[in-house]
Amino acid sequence: MNAAPSHPRKTNQRSGFTLIELLIVISIILIILGMTASAISYSREKDRVSNEAARVQSFVSGARDRAIFEKDMRGVRLFVEPSPPGSPLGPSAFSRTVASMAYIAPGGTWASPKDSAGIDLLRQDSNSDGDFEDSTDFVRIVRGQNNPGWWNLKRRGWLVDGLRIRIPAGPTGNWYTINTSLIDTSVAPTDDQFLLLDIPFADGGNRGQEIAQTDLTYEIELPARILPLQPLLLANGVVIDLDGSDVPDIWRPSSTGNGQYSGYMDLWFSPRGSVIGDAAANGLLHLYVSDNEDSLFLKEQIVSSLGLSSFDSLVGGGAFVPTDEIDAATTPWLTGDEAYILKDRKVVTVFGQTGGITVNNVNAYNAAGGPDDSSFAGVCNDPFLFAETGKEAK
């Protein structure tokens, strides 16, 4: 008997995906990954300034905590950034922003040995007539005899303008800031070396004579020393805009006299945690944290369009904080047809009496006739309202 013919069994001949199907799946995955990366990048970009403002708050709080823990003065130094090449903001060697900070501690004091001669306080001949009768209130010259060492201190960078001298030394003396212009380090030191007091000495002493006081003790407060701790470097593109900040006048270019922000912007905390030094006179210290593009672009537009030689003459002692959106049609110093939309920005505020540090939004509402009303459209006239009141806009 013949066996029945066998028929081949039908099977599914498709064993995988076609090349076209694989390409389609890979394309879909790449699109999804691209959308995800864009969303993450946008989120990071949006929160970048807020994150850096929080880092500034934490860093400054660290100085306060160290002052309390170590029962000694501790602080933070703000470093001014180099100016961008070709910037029209002025001829100064520095820009107007801060992107790094470091912890600092007191640098000690300099005083003459106990067995050496003290200092003399001299009057200025205000009208150069050789008569000191008209110079009663101009006791500003400090003379150190027998080579007090000031020439060497200045040459090494330890004696600079803005340091303080206490006369006489000890708790009964008064502090005065000094000017070192009378010490010329380009020539050999002389036995007599001179400093200038920024404000006249309180006691006029011998009336009508060149020497008002003689043989007084003193102590000079040397520059702070930078602690060997990790500094704060802000993320690329984020800065503290000094023109938008409310900082002590002595830090500003008008006080330094050379068109630059001070190289010694030091924020000190006492062992009790309160702010002391130059920043204490401000009561509140507001640091305006913004995108570097916003900070630089808008100021360059103003300086160029108004034909100014620098930004100092425009800002003065105020704060340049733009509104959230600047209308080009009503703002002659902003070029282009579309409104300029500012990126995120924050205000880090240090409270002088308590030493507390907060981060707040900018009050971008420009109320006509409000406090410190600006004569330029698109500039806030009360940017620190939220920081000072603790209330946000409704």
Short mmCIF file of N, CA, C and O in Angstrom, two decimals, residues 14 36 60 65 72 75 97 166 184 236 243 258 262 281-282 307 313 317-318 330 354 366 391:
data_model
loop_
_atom_site.label_atom_id
_atom_site.label_comp_id
_atom_site.label_asym_id
_atom_site.label_seq_id
_atom_site.Cartn_x
_atom_site.Cartn_y
_atom_site.Cartn_z
N ARG A 14 7.84 35.23 7.90
CA ARG A 14 8.40 36.49 8.43
C ARG A 14 9.05 36.24 9.78
O ARG A 14 8.40 35.86 10.73
N THR A 36 12.39 65.29 24.89
CA THR A 36 12.69 65.20 26.33
C THR A 36 13.90 66.06 26.69
O THR A 36 13.90 66.78 27.69
N VAL A 60 26.68 83.02 51.38
CA VAL A 60 26.75 84.14 52.33
C VAL A 60 26.32 83.68 53.72
O VAL A 60 26.92 84.08 54.73
N ASP A 65 27.44 81.83 59.54
CA ASP A 65 27.53 80.67 60.44
C ASP A 65 28.96 80.51 60.99
O ASP A 65 29.15 80.19 62.17
N ASP A 72 34.35 85.05 65.87
CA ASP A 72 35.26 86.04 65.29
C ASP A 72 34.66 86.51 63.97
O ASP A 72 33.80 85.83 63.39
N GLY A 75 33.64 86.77 56.69
CA GLY A 75 32.93 87.49 55.64
C GLY A 75 33.08 86.86 54.28
O GLY A 75 33.64 85.77 54.12
N THR A 97 30.06 93.53 36.93
CA THR A 97 29.38 92.34 37.41
C THR A 97 30.31 91.52 38.30
O THR A 97 31.53 91.67 38.27
N ARG A 166 43.04 103.30 63.43
CA ARG A 166 42.43 103.72 64.70
C ARG A 166 43.43 104.58 65.46
O ARG A 166 44.56 104.17 65.71
N ASP A 184 54.86 107.19 47.66
CA ASP A 184 55.27 106.88 46.29
C ASP A 184 56.24 105.69 46.32
O ASP A 184 57.39 105.82 46.73
N ASN A 236 27.93 79.56 34.26
CA ASN A 236 28.23 80.36 33.08
C ASN A 236 26.99 81.12 32.62
O ASN A 236 25.92 80.53 32.43
N ASP A 243 25.33 97.22 38.96
CA ASP A 243 24.53 98.41 38.65
C ASP A 243 23.08 98.22 39.04
O ASP A 243 22.36 99.20 39.27
N ASN A 258 38.12 106.16 40.36
CA ASN A 258 38.87 105.71 39.18
C ASN A 258 37.98 105.02 38.16
O ASN A 258 38.46 104.32 37.27
N SER A 262 34.99 99.03 43.63
CA SER A 262 36.08 98.76 44.56
C SER A 262 36.55 97.32 44.44
O SER A 262 35.76 96.40 44.22
N ALA A 281 26.28 100.07 56.99
CA ALA A 281 25.70 101.40 56.82
C ALA A 281 24.52 101.39 55.86
O ALA A 281 23.68 102.28 55.88
N ASN A 282 24.45 100.38 55.01
CA ASN A 282 23.36 100.29 54.04
C ASN A 282 22.05 99.84 54.66
O ASN A 282 20.99 100.08 54.10
N GLY A 307 25.17 108.23 23.42
CA GLY A 307 26.49 108.81 23.21
C GLY A 307 27.25 109.09 24.49
O GLY A 307 28.03 110.05 24.56
N SER A 313 27.70 107.87 34.52
CA SER A 313 26.95 109.11 34.52
C SER A 313 25.45 108.89 34.47
O SER A 313 24.67 109.76 34.84
N GLY A 317 24.00 106.95 41.86
CA GLY A 317 23.92 106.11 43.04
C GLY A 317 22.71 105.21 43.06
O GLY A 317 22.40 104.59 44.07
N GLY A 318 21.96 105.15 41.93
CA GLY A 318 20.75 104.35 41.89
C GLY A 318 21.02 102.94 41.42
O GLY A 318 22.15 102.50 41.30
N THR A 330 8.41 102.51 22.38
CA THR A 330 8.39 103.65 23.29
C THR A 330 9.71 103.86 24.01
O THR A 330 9.81 104.67 24.92
N THR A 354 20.05 91.69 61.57
CA THR A 354 19.90 90.28 61.95
C THR A 354 20.88 89.37 61.21
O THR A 354 21.16 88.27 61.67
N ASN A 366 6.67 99.38 37.15
CA ASN A 366 7.24 100.72 37.15
C ASN A 366 6.12 101.74 37.32
O ASN A 366 5.54 102.22 36.35
N LYS A 391 6.36 90.71 50.81
CA LYS A 391 5.12 90.43 50.09
C LYS A 391 5.39 90.38 48.59
O LYS A 391 6.19 91.15 48.08
#
